[in-house]
PDB file of C-alpha atoms in Angstrom:
ATOM      1  CA  UNK A1145     -29.137 -10.357  -9.372  1.00  0.00           C
ATOM      2  CA  UNK A1146     -25.841 -11.566  -7.927  1.00  0.00           C
ATOM      3  CA  UNK A1147     -23.472  -8.793  -6.846  1.00  0.00           C
ATOM      4  CA  UNK A1148     -19.860  -9.132  -7.960  1.00  0.00           C
ATOM      5  CA  UNK A1149     -16.569  -7.841  -6.576  1.00  0.00           C
ATOM      6  CA  UNK A1150     -13.376  -7.827  -8.630  1.00  0.00           C
ATOM      7  CA  UNK A1151     -10.139  -8.040  -6.647  1.00  0.00           C
ATOM      8  CA  UNK A1152      -6.748  -7.531  -8.278  1.00  0.00           C
ATOM      9  CA  UNK A1153      -3.628  -8.743  -6.547  1.00  0.00           C
ATOM     10  CA  UNK A1154      -5.862 -11.417  -5.062  1.00  0.00           C
ATOM     11  CA  UNK A1155      -3.359 -14.280  -4.815  1.00  0.00           C
ATOM     12  CA  UNK A1156      -2.083 -13.163  -1.434  1.00  0.00           C
ATOM     13  CA  UNK A1157      -1.627 -10.357   1.052  1.00  0.00           C
ATOM     14  CA  UNK A1158      -4.269  -7.659   1.270  1.00  0.00           C
ATOM     15  CA  UNK A1159      -6.150  -8.817  -1.831  1.00  0.00           C
ATOM     16  CA  UNK A1160      -6.682 -12.310  -0.473  1.00  0.00           C
ATOM     17  CA  UNK A1161      -7.676 -10.880   2.914  1.00  0.00           C
ATOM     18  CA  UNK A1162     -10.367  -8.806   1.172  1.00  0.00           C
ATOM     19  CA  UNK A1163     -11.579 -11.905  -0.666  1.00  0.00           C
ATOM     20  CA  UNK A1164     -11.971 -13.813   2.598  1.00  0.00           C
ATOM     21  CA  UNK A1165     -14.209 -11.059   3.977  1.00  0.00           C
ATOM     22  CA  UNK A1166     -16.317 -10.566   0.860  1.00  0.00           C
ATOM     23  CA  UNK A1167     -16.596 -14.189  -0.260  1.00  0.00           C
ATOM     24  CA  UNK A1168     -19.770 -14.848   1.783  1.00  0.00           C
ATOM     25  CA  UNK A1169     -21.379 -11.664   0.418  1.00  0.00           C
ATOM     26  CA  UNK A1170     -20.469 -11.420  -3.276  1.00  0.00           C
ATOM     27  CA  UNK A1171     -19.452 -13.481  -6.235  1.00  0.00           C
ATOM     28  CA  UNK A1172     -15.709 -12.938  -6.568  1.00  0.00           C
ATOM     29  CA  UNK A1173     -13.459 -12.467  -9.557  1.00  0.00           C
ATOM     30  CA  UNK A1174      -9.875 -12.856  -8.421  1.00  0.00           C
ATOM     31  CA  UNK A1175      -7.077 -11.516 -10.610  1.00  0.00           C
ATOM     32  CA  UNK A1176      -3.313 -11.858 -10.322  1.00  0.00           C
ATOM     33  CA  UNK A1177      -0.233 -12.504 -12.449  1.00  0.00           C
ATOM     34  CA  UNK A1178       0.828 -15.423 -10.229  1.00  0.00           C
ATOM     35  CA  UNK A1179      -1.256 -18.191 -11.775  1.00  0.00           C
ATOM     36  CA  UNK A1180      -0.422 -21.026  -9.372  1.00  0.00           C
ATOM     37  CA  UNK A1181      -1.010 -18.949  -6.254  1.00  0.00           C
ATOM     38  CA  UNK A1182      -4.151 -17.478  -7.768  1.00  0.00           C
ATOM     39  CA  UNK A1183      -5.597 -20.927  -8.366  1.00  0.00           C
ATOM     40  CA  UNK A1184      -4.735 -21.900  -4.790  1.00  0.00           C
ATOM     41  CA  UNK A1185      -6.481 -18.770  -3.471  1.00  0.00           C
ATOM     42  CA  UNK A1186      -9.601 -19.537  -5.500  1.00  0.00           C
ATOM     43  CA  UNK A1187      -9.631 -23.115  -4.228  1.00  0.00           C
ATOM     44  CA  UNK A1188      -9.340 -21.901  -0.629  1.00  0.00           C
ATOM     45  CA  UNK A1189     -12.414 -19.708  -1.141  1.00  0.00           C
ATOM     46  CA  UNK A1190     -14.530 -22.355  -2.834  1.00  0.00           C
ATOM     47  CA  UNK A1191     -16.679 -22.984   0.248  1.00  0.00           C
ATOM     48  CA  UNK A1192     -17.900 -19.375   0.649  1.00  0.00           C
ATOM     49  CA  UNK A1193     -21.238 -20.201  -0.961  1.00  0.00           C
ATOM     50  CA  UNK A1194     -20.795 -17.790  -3.881  1.00  0.00           C
ATOM     51  CA  UNK A1195     -19.108 -18.221  -7.242  1.00  0.00           C
ATOM     52  CA  UNK A1196     -15.355 -17.620  -7.346  1.00  0.00           C
ATOM     53  CA  UNK A1197     -13.521 -17.122 -10.637  1.00  0.00           C
ATOM     54  CA  UNK A1198      -9.757 -16.888 -11.012  1.00  0.00           C
ATOM     55  CA  UNK A1199      -8.480 -14.826 -13.951  1.00  0.00           C
ATOM     56  CA  UNK A1200      -4.794 -14.692 -14.785  1.00  0.00           C
ATOM     57  CA  UNK A1201      -4.297 -10.995 -15.547  1.00  0.00           C
ATOM     58  CA  UNK A1202      -1.437  -8.556 -15.951  1.00  0.00           C
ATOM     59  CA  UNK A1203      -2.957  -5.176 -15.098  1.00  0.00           C
ATOM     60  CA  UNK A1204      -0.543  -3.384 -17.436  1.00  0.00           C
ATOM     61  CA  UNK A1205      -2.295  -5.136 -20.352  1.00  0.00           C
ATOM     62  CA  UNK A1206      -5.484  -3.177 -21.100  1.00  0.00           C
ATOM     63  CA  UNK A1207      -6.915  -6.022 -23.184  1.00  0.00           C
ATOM     64  CA  UNK A1208      -6.406  -8.521 -20.357  1.00  0.00           C
ATOM     65  CA  UNK A1209      -8.090  -6.114 -17.948  1.00  0.00           C
ATOM     66  CA  UNK A1210     -11.053  -5.743 -20.316  1.00  0.00           C
ATOM     67  CA  UNK A1211     -11.402  -9.536 -20.405  1.00  0.00           C
ATOM     68  CA  UNK A1212     -11.269  -9.596 -16.600  1.00  0.00           C
ATOM     69  CA  UNK A1213     -14.266  -7.286 -16.440  1.00  0.00           C
ATOM     70  CA  UNK A1214     -16.103  -9.313 -19.088  1.00  0.00           C
ATOM     71  CA  UNK A1215     -15.771 -12.305 -16.768  1.00  0.00           C
ATOM     72  CA  UNK A1216     -17.224 -10.249 -13.934  1.00  0.00           C
ATOM     73  CA  UNK A1217     -20.157  -9.135 -16.099  1.00  0.00           C
ATOM     74  CA  UNK A1218     -20.960 -12.766 -16.795  1.00  0.00           C
ATOM     75  CA  UNK A1219     -21.482 -13.451 -13.097  1.00  0.00           C
ATOM     76  CA  UNK A1220     -23.844 -10.620 -12.207  1.00  0.00           C
ATOM     77  CA  UNK A1221     -23.863  -6.931 -11.335  1.00  0.00           C
ATOM     78  CA  UNK A1222     -20.506  -5.320 -10.670  1.00  0.00           C
ATOM     79  CA  UNK A1223     -20.733  -3.841  -7.175  1.00  0.00           C
ATOM     80  CA  UNK A1224     -17.136  -3.167  -6.250  1.00  0.00           C
ATOM     81  CA  UNK A1225     -13.500  -3.328  -7.277  1.00  0.00           C
ATOM     82  CA  UNK A1226     -10.580  -3.583  -4.891  1.00  0.00           C
ATOM     83  CA  UNK A1227      -7.436  -2.776  -6.856  1.00  0.00           C
ATOM     84  CA  UNK A1228      -4.651  -4.173  -4.713  1.00  0.00           C
ATOM     85  CA  UNK A1229      -2.296  -5.270  -7.509  1.00  0.00           C
ATOM     86  CA  UNK A1230       1.062  -3.542  -7.365  1.00  0.00           C
ATOM     87  CA  UNK A1231       4.773  -4.054  -6.889  1.00  0.00           C
ATOM     88  CA  UNK A1232       7.306  -2.733  -4.388  1.00  0.00           C
ATOM     89  CA  UNK A1233      10.796  -1.320  -5.084  1.00  0.00           C
ATOM     90  CA  UNK A1234      12.487  -4.658  -4.402  1.00  0.00           C
ATOM     91  CA  UNK A1235      10.443  -6.394  -7.094  1.00  0.00           C
ATOM     92  CA  UNK A1236      11.868  -4.744 -10.194  1.00  0.00           C
ATOM     93  CA  UNK A1237      13.385  -1.809 -12.014  1.00  0.00           C
ATOM     94  CA  UNK A1238      11.889   1.670 -11.937  1.00  0.00           C
ATOM     95  CA  UNK A1239      10.079   1.341 -15.274  1.00  0.00           C
ATOM     96  CA  UNK A1240       8.445  -1.933 -14.195  1.00  0.00           C
ATOM     97  CA  UNK A1241       7.364  -0.430 -10.877  1.00  0.00           C
ATOM     98  CA  UNK A1242       5.923   2.644 -12.589  1.00  0.00           C
ATOM     99  CA  UNK A1243       4.066   0.722 -15.301  1.00  0.00           C
ATOM    100  CA  UNK A1244       2.534  -1.761 -12.865  1.00  0.00           C
ATOM    101  CA  UNK A1245       1.467   0.727 -10.230  1.00  0.00           C
ATOM    102  CA  UNK A1246       0.424   3.686 -12.383  1.00  0.00           C
ATOM    103  CA  UNK A1247      -0.615   2.324 -15.799  1.00  0.00           C
ATOM    104  CA  UNK A1248      -2.148  -0.709 -14.116  1.00  0.00           C
ATOM    105  CA  UNK A1249      -4.297   1.612 -12.012  1.00  0.00           C
ATOM    106  CA  UNK A1250      -5.513   3.502 -15.073  1.00  0.00           C
ATOM    107  CA  UNK A1251      -6.379   0.275 -16.895  1.00  0.00           C
ATOM    108  CA  UNK A1252      -8.367  -1.173 -14.005  1.00  0.00           C
ATOM    109  CA  UNK A1253     -10.170   2.052 -13.171  1.00  0.00           C
ATOM    110  CA  UNK A1254     -11.088   2.844 -16.757  1.00  0.00           C
ATOM    111  CA  UNK A1255     -12.496  -0.651 -17.226  1.00  0.00           C
ATOM    112  CA  UNK A1256     -14.502  -0.179 -14.026  1.00  0.00           C
ATOM    113  CA  UNK A1257     -15.759   3.211 -15.231  1.00  0.00           C
ATOM    114  CA  UNK A1258     -16.852   1.729 -18.561  1.00  0.00           C
ATOM    115  CA  UNK A1259     -18.775  -1.207 -17.079  1.00  0.00           C
ATOM    116  CA  UNK A1260     -19.993  -0.370 -13.582  1.00  0.00           C
ATOM    117  CA  UNK A1261     -23.482   0.882 -12.847  1.00  0.00           C
ATOM    118  CA  UNK A1262     -24.959   3.368 -10.406  1.00  0.00           C
ATOM    119  CA  UNK A1263     -23.731   2.918  -6.850  1.00  0.00           C
ATOM    120  CA  UNK A1264     -20.623   0.861  -7.580  1.00  0.00           C
ATOM    121  CA  UNK A1265     -17.302   1.772  -5.948  1.00  0.00           C
ATOM    122  CA  UNK A1266     -13.594   1.184  -6.450  1.00  0.00           C
ATOM    123  CA  UNK A1267     -10.764   1.453  -3.947  1.00  0.00           C
ATOM    124  CA  UNK A1268      -7.174   1.786  -5.126  1.00  0.00           C
ATOM    125  CA  UNK A1269      -4.169   0.898  -2.997  1.00  0.00           C
ATOM    126  CA  UNK A1270      -1.673   3.746  -2.771  1.00  0.00           C
ATOM    127  CA  UNK A1271       0.957   3.881  -0.005  1.00  0.00           C
ATOM    128  CA  UNK A1272       2.241   6.011   2.843  1.00  0.00           C
ATOM    129  CA  UNK A1273       5.154   6.638   0.456  1.00  0.00           C
ATOM    130  CA  UNK A1274       2.773   8.936  -1.426  1.00  0.00           C
ATOM    131  CA  UNK A1275       2.685  11.132   1.681  1.00  0.00           C
ATOM    132  CA  UNK A1276       6.462  11.382   2.006  1.00  0.00           C
ATOM    133  CA  UNK A1277       7.549  13.182  -1.167  1.00  0.00           C
ATOM    134  CA  UNK A1278       7.641  16.988  -1.128  1.00  0.00           C
ATOM    135  CA  UNK A1279       5.037  18.371  -3.520  1.00  0.00           C
ATOM    136  CA  UNK A1280       7.657  20.212  -5.560  1.00  0.00           C
ATOM    137  CA  UNK A1281       9.360  16.998  -6.719  1.00  0.00           C
ATOM    138  CA  UNK A1282       6.176  15.145  -7.713  1.00  0.00           C
ATOM    139  CA  UNK A1283       5.782  15.472 -11.520  1.00  0.00           C
ATOM    140  CA  UNK A1284       2.093  16.281 -11.189  1.00  0.00           C
ATOM    141  CA  UNK A1285       1.813  18.148 -14.495  1.00  0.00           C
ATOM    142  CA  UNK A1286       2.647  14.960 -16.404  1.00  0.00           C
ATOM    143  CA  UNK A1287       0.232  12.700 -14.502  1.00  0.00           C
ATOM    144  CA  UNK A1288      -2.726  13.192 -16.912  1.00  0.00           C
ATOM    145  CA  UNK A1289      -0.599  11.637 -19.678  1.00  0.00           C
ATOM    146  CA  UNK A1290      -1.090   8.220 -18.068  1.00  0.00           C
ATOM    147  CA  UNK A1291      -4.602   8.037 -19.531  1.00  0.00           C
ATOM    148  CA  UNK A1292      -3.918  10.087 -22.658  1.00  0.00           C
ATOM    149  CA  UNK A1293      -0.558   8.710 -23.829  1.00  0.00           C
ATOM    150  CA  UNK A1294       0.920   5.979 -21.619  1.00  0.00           C
ATOM    151  CA  UNK A1295       4.240   5.885 -23.489  1.00  0.00           C
ATOM    152  CA  UNK A1296       4.709   9.632 -23.069  1.00  0.00           C
ATOM    153  CA  UNK A1297       3.755   9.302 -19.404  1.00  0.00           C
ATOM    154  CA  UNK A1298       6.359   6.598 -18.793  1.00  0.00           C
ATOM    155  CA  UNK A1299       8.997   8.681 -20.595  1.00  0.00           C
ATOM    156  CA  UNK A1300       8.206  11.649 -18.361  1.00  0.00           C
ATOM    157  CA  UNK A1301       8.340   9.476 -15.254  1.00  0.00           C
ATOM    158  CA  UNK A1302      11.692   8.001 -16.334  1.00  0.00           C
ATOM    159  CA  UNK A1303      13.064  11.516 -16.651  1.00  0.00           C
ATOM    160  CA  UNK A1304      11.661  12.433 -13.240  1.00  0.00           C
ATOM    161  CA  UNK A1305      13.340   9.411 -11.638  1.00  0.00           C
ATOM    162  CA  UNK A1306      16.693  10.207 -13.277  1.00  0.00           C
ATOM    163  CA  UNK A1307      17.326  12.936 -10.691  1.00  0.00           C
ATOM    164  CA  UNK A1308      18.243  10.309  -8.081  1.00  0.00           C
ATOM    165  CA  UNK A1309      21.132   7.784  -8.207  1.00  0.00           C
ATOM    166  CA  UNK A1310      20.472   4.606 -10.180  1.00  0.00           C
ATOM    167  CA  UNK A1311      20.336   2.444  -7.063  1.00  0.00           C
ATOM    168  CA  UNK A1312      17.550   4.597  -5.623  1.00  0.00           C
ATOM    169  CA  UNK A1313      15.352   4.819  -8.699  1.00  0.00           C
ATOM    170  CA  UNK A1314      13.068   1.871  -7.995  1.00  0.00           C
ATOM    171  CA  UNK A1315      12.224   3.320  -4.598  1.00  0.00           C
ATOM    172  CA  UNK A1316      11.708   6.786  -6.051  1.00  0.00           C
ATOM    173  CA  UNK A1317       9.547   5.357  -8.843  1.00  0.00           C
ATOM    174  CA  UNK A1318       7.486   3.553  -6.221  1.00  0.00           C
ATOM    175  CA  UNK A1319       6.828   6.763  -4.300  1.00  0.00           C
ATOM    176  CA  UNK A1320       5.921   8.653  -7.477  1.00  0.00           C
ATOM    177  CA  UNK A1321       3.725   5.827  -8.769  1.00  0.00           C
ATOM    178  CA  UNK A1322       1.793   5.703  -5.504  1.00  0.00           C
ATOM    179  CA  UNK A1323       1.532   9.503  -5.551  1.00  0.00           C
ATOM    180  CA  UNK A1324      -0.066   9.006  -8.945  1.00  0.00           C
ATOM    181  CA  UNK A1325      -2.580   6.501  -7.516  1.00  0.00           C
ATOM    182  CA  UNK A1326      -3.484   8.957  -4.771  1.00  0.00           C
ATOM    183  CA  UNK A1327      -3.806  11.820  -7.282  1.00  0.00           C
ATOM    184  CA  UNK A1328      -5.817   9.789  -9.798  1.00  0.00           C
ATOM    185  CA  UNK A1329      -8.300   8.647  -7.170  1.00  0.00           C
ATOM    186  CA  UNK A1330      -8.985  12.277  -6.330  1.00  0.00           C
ATOM    187  CA  UNK A1331      -8.784  13.782  -9.810  1.00  0.00           C
ATOM    188  CA  UNK A1332     -11.296  11.325 -11.306  1.00  0.00           C
ATOM    189  CA  UNK A1333     -13.911  11.599  -8.558  1.00  0.00           C
ATOM    190  CA  UNK A1334     -16.066  14.236 -10.225  1.00  0.00           C
ATOM    191  CA  UNK A1335     -15.993  12.359 -13.518  1.00  0.00           C
ATOM    192  CA  UNK A1336     -16.849   9.074 -11.809  1.00  0.00           C
ATOM    193  CA  UNK A1337     -19.625  10.722  -9.847  1.00  0.00           C
ATOM    194  CA  UNK A1338     -21.223  11.702 -13.147  1.00  0.00           C
ATOM    195  CA  UNK A1339     -22.006   8.010 -13.583  1.00  0.00           C
ATOM    196  CA  UNK A1340     -22.946   7.459  -9.946  1.00  0.00           C
ATOM    197  CA  UNK A1341     -19.631   5.791  -9.100  1.00  0.00           C
ATOM    198  CA  UNK A1342     -17.308   6.287  -6.149  1.00  0.00           C
ATOM    199  CA  UNK A1343     -13.512   6.177  -6.234  1.00  0.00           C
ATOM    200  CA  UNK A1344     -11.244   6.167  -3.175  1.00  0.00           C
ATOM    201  CA  UNK A1345      -7.639   5.310  -2.365  1.00  0.00           C
ATOM    202  CA  UNK A1346      -6.078   4.034   0.824  1.00  0.00           C
ATOM    203  CA  UNK A1347      -2.429   4.450   1.774  1.00  0.00           C
ATOM    204  CA  UNK A1348      -1.235   1.522   3.880  1.00  0.00           C
ATOM    205  CA  UNK A1349       1.873   1.753   5.974  1.00  0.00           C
ATOM    206  CA  UNK A1350       4.214  -1.190   6.451  1.00  0.00           C
ATOM    207  CA  UNK A1351       2.033  -4.273   6.226  1.00  0.00           C
ATOM    208  CA  UNK A1352       3.051  -7.754   7.336  1.00  0.00           C
ATOM    209  CA  UNK A1353       2.729  -9.451   3.969  1.00  0.00           C
ATOM    210  CA  UNK A1354       5.253 -11.143   1.720  1.00  0.00           C
ATOM    211  CA  UNK A1355       5.607  -7.988  -0.371  1.00  0.00           C
ATOM    212  CA  UNK A1356       5.737  -5.701   2.655  1.00  0.00           C
ATOM    213  CA  UNK A1357       8.512  -7.681   4.289  1.00  0.00           C
ATOM    214  CA  UNK A1358      10.637  -7.342   1.134  1.00  0.00           C
ATOM    215  CA  UNK A1359      11.146  -3.718   2.148  1.00  0.00           C
ATOM    216  CA  UNK A1360      11.991  -4.420   5.786  1.00  0.00           C
ATOM    217  CA  UNK A1361      15.716  -3.878   5.318  1.00  0.00           C
ATOM    218  CA  UNK A1362      15.178  -0.941   2.962  1.00  0.00           C
ATOM    219  CA  UNK A1363      13.813   1.331   5.664  1.00  0.00           C
ATOM    220  CA  UNK A1364      10.347   0.012   6.437  1.00  0.00           C
ATOM    221  CA  UNK A1365      11.562  -1.748   9.571  1.00  0.00           C
ATOM    222  CA  UNK A1366      12.930   1.475  11.035  1.00  0.00           C
ATOM    223  CA  UNK A1367       9.743   3.361  10.191  1.00  0.00           C
ATOM    224  CA  UNK A1368       7.676   0.744  12.028  1.00  0.00           C
ATOM    225  CA  UNK A1369       9.870   0.899  15.103  1.00  0.00           C
ATOM    226  CA  UNK A1370       9.485   4.674  15.324  1.00  0.00           C
ATOM    227  CA  UNK A1371       5.755   4.860  14.532  1.00  0.00           C
ATOM    228  CA  UNK A1372       3.026   5.962  16.902  1.00  0.00           C
ATOM    229  CA  UNK A1373       1.824   2.350  16.768  1.00  0.00           C
ATOM    230  CA  UNK A1374       5.187   0.535  16.769  1.00  0.00           C
ATOM    231  CA  UNK A1375       4.302  -2.612  14.876  1.00  0.00           C
ATOM    232  CA  UNK A1376       3.565  -3.845  11.384  1.00  0.00           C
ATOM    233  CA  UNK A1377      -0.004  -3.551  10.186  1.00  0.00           C
ATOM    234  CA  UNK A1378      -1.862  -6.692   9.197  1.00  0.00           C
ATOM    235  CA  UNK A1379      -3.413  -7.547   5.863  1.00  0.00           C
ATOM    236  CA  UNK A1380      -6.726  -8.021   7.659  1.00  0.00           C
ATOM    237  CA  UNK A1381      -6.646  -4.487   9.094  1.00  0.00           C
ATOM    238  CA  UNK A1382      -6.130  -3.063   5.624  1.00  0.00           C
ATOM    239  CA  UNK A1383      -8.759  -5.352   4.142  1.00  0.00           C
ATOM    240  CA  UNK A1384     -11.440  -4.281   6.604  1.00  0.00           C
ATOM    241  CA  UNK A1385     -10.853  -0.654   5.601  1.00  0.00           C
ATOM    242  CA  UNK A1386     -11.028  -1.494   1.893  1.00  0.00           C
ATOM    243  CA  UNK A1387     -14.261  -3.409   2.380  1.00  0.00           C
ATOM    244  CA  UNK A1388     -15.727  -0.430   4.217  1.00  0.00           C
ATOM    245  CA  UNK A1389     -14.660   1.941   1.423  1.00  0.00           C
ATOM    246  CA  UNK A1390     -16.567  -0.010  -1.230  1.00  0.00           C
ATOM    247  CA  UNK A1391     -19.509  -0.812   1.036  1.00  0.00           C
ATOM    248  CA  UNK A1392     -22.951   0.765   1.303  1.00  0.00           C
ATOM    249  CA  UNK A1393     -22.237   2.609   4.558  1.00  0.00           C
ATOM    250  CA  UNK A1394     -19.511   4.647   2.843  1.00  0.00           C
ATOM    251  CA  UNK A1395     -21.851   6.181   0.275  1.00  0.00           C
ATOM    252  CA  UNK A1396     -20.572   9.716   0.944  1.00  0.00           C
ATOM    253  CA  UNK A1397     -16.905   8.752   0.634  1.00  0.00           C
ATOM    254  CA  UNK A1398     -15.208   9.566  -2.658  1.00  0.00           C
ATOM    255  CA  UNK A1399     -12.261  11.447  -4.103  1.00  0.00           C
ATOM    256  CA  UNK A1400     -10.078  11.073  -1.048  1.00  0.00           C
ATOM    257  CA  UNK A1401      -7.183   9.052   0.329  1.00  0.00           C
ATOM    258  CA  UNK A1402      -7.220   7.359   3.733  1.00  0.00           C
ATOM    259  CA  UNK A1403      -3.814   7.025   5.356  1.00  0.00           C
ATOM    260  CA  UNK A1404      -3.706   3.799   7.412  1.00  0.00           C
ATOM    261  CA  UNK A1405      -0.087   3.667   8.538  1.00  0.00           C
ATOM    262  CA  UNK A1406      -0.075   3.292  12.314  1.00  0.00           C
ATOM    263  CA  UNK A1407       0.869   6.951  12.678  1.00  0.00           C
ATOM    264  CA  UNK A1408       4.160   6.768  10.764  1.00  0.00           C
ATOM    265  CA  UNK A1409       3.575   9.957   8.771  1.00  0.00           C
ATOM    266  CA  UNK A1410       2.189  11.761  11.818  1.00  0.00           C
ATOM    267  CA  UNK A1411       5.310  10.831  13.790  1.00  0.00           C
ATOM    268  CA  UNK A1412       7.651  11.935  11.007  1.00  0.00           C
ATOM    269  CA  UNK A1413       5.945  15.299  10.648  1.00  0.00           C
ATOM    270  CA  UNK A1414       5.796  16.023  14.358  1.00  0.00           C
ATOM    271  CA  UNK A1415       9.469  15.159  14.856  1.00  0.00           C
ATOM    272  CA  UNK A1416      10.380  17.399  11.910  1.00  0.00           C
ATOM    273  CA  UNK A1417       8.386  20.234  13.462  1.00  0.00           C
ATOM    274  CA  UNK A1418      10.197  19.829  16.768  1.00  0.00           C
ATOM    275  CA  UNK A1419      13.578  20.035  15.063  1.00  0.00           C
ATOM    276  CA  UNK A1420      12.785  23.387  13.466  1.00  0.00           C
TER     277      UNK A1420
END
């Protein structure tokens, strides 16, 4: 039976790069909120030899996500999900950033858990920002609410973000939301394994995509310049790692986060150690 990969955030950037790699191997279901760009991405992949379906989907809408996975089920056997949908601090207010990145992750992963069969895998996109916050300011105790009571979760996250000035809250919400993605991908691994499923996250650094470049003047540019590998990462470099994570040769990989940031976090930590 045809194997199927679902890719969220597939209209551009890392999601589209993943689709270009997997198009010759799997039927693809591409999801994004940007309908025109999504249709263009699907058209560009039409010659891969496998079916390609474009589904307009807001990942914060659980019903829309369920319909996305129904489309995938109609094409064949769900093999993999690459959840690349997300927003950066420059793209909206703190509550929008938190809902998209955290609640969207729960919706996609829970739909995957409900429908996928033995051996399937999902990779979630976190961020190097998840490796920057001190543990003591991450509201970890409230993270389980995201699946139990999303409204209560968002209220708790709003309160957590209120400790920083208003102009910094979108950035703080981004870091917390990606910390949530990293936590969720670890916390759910035992549960997912009970159904023979794997769940992994990757934490990209500054990536040369439209969304990544939005943050260039907000600090990402300086981080790149001072990194062990002093350049922006490419969407293709991130995509190759994601494809590996959901592929058959990574069958022992689950419940962990892979930091793929060109050494930014390593450089920050070593410089901090030297200053002590």
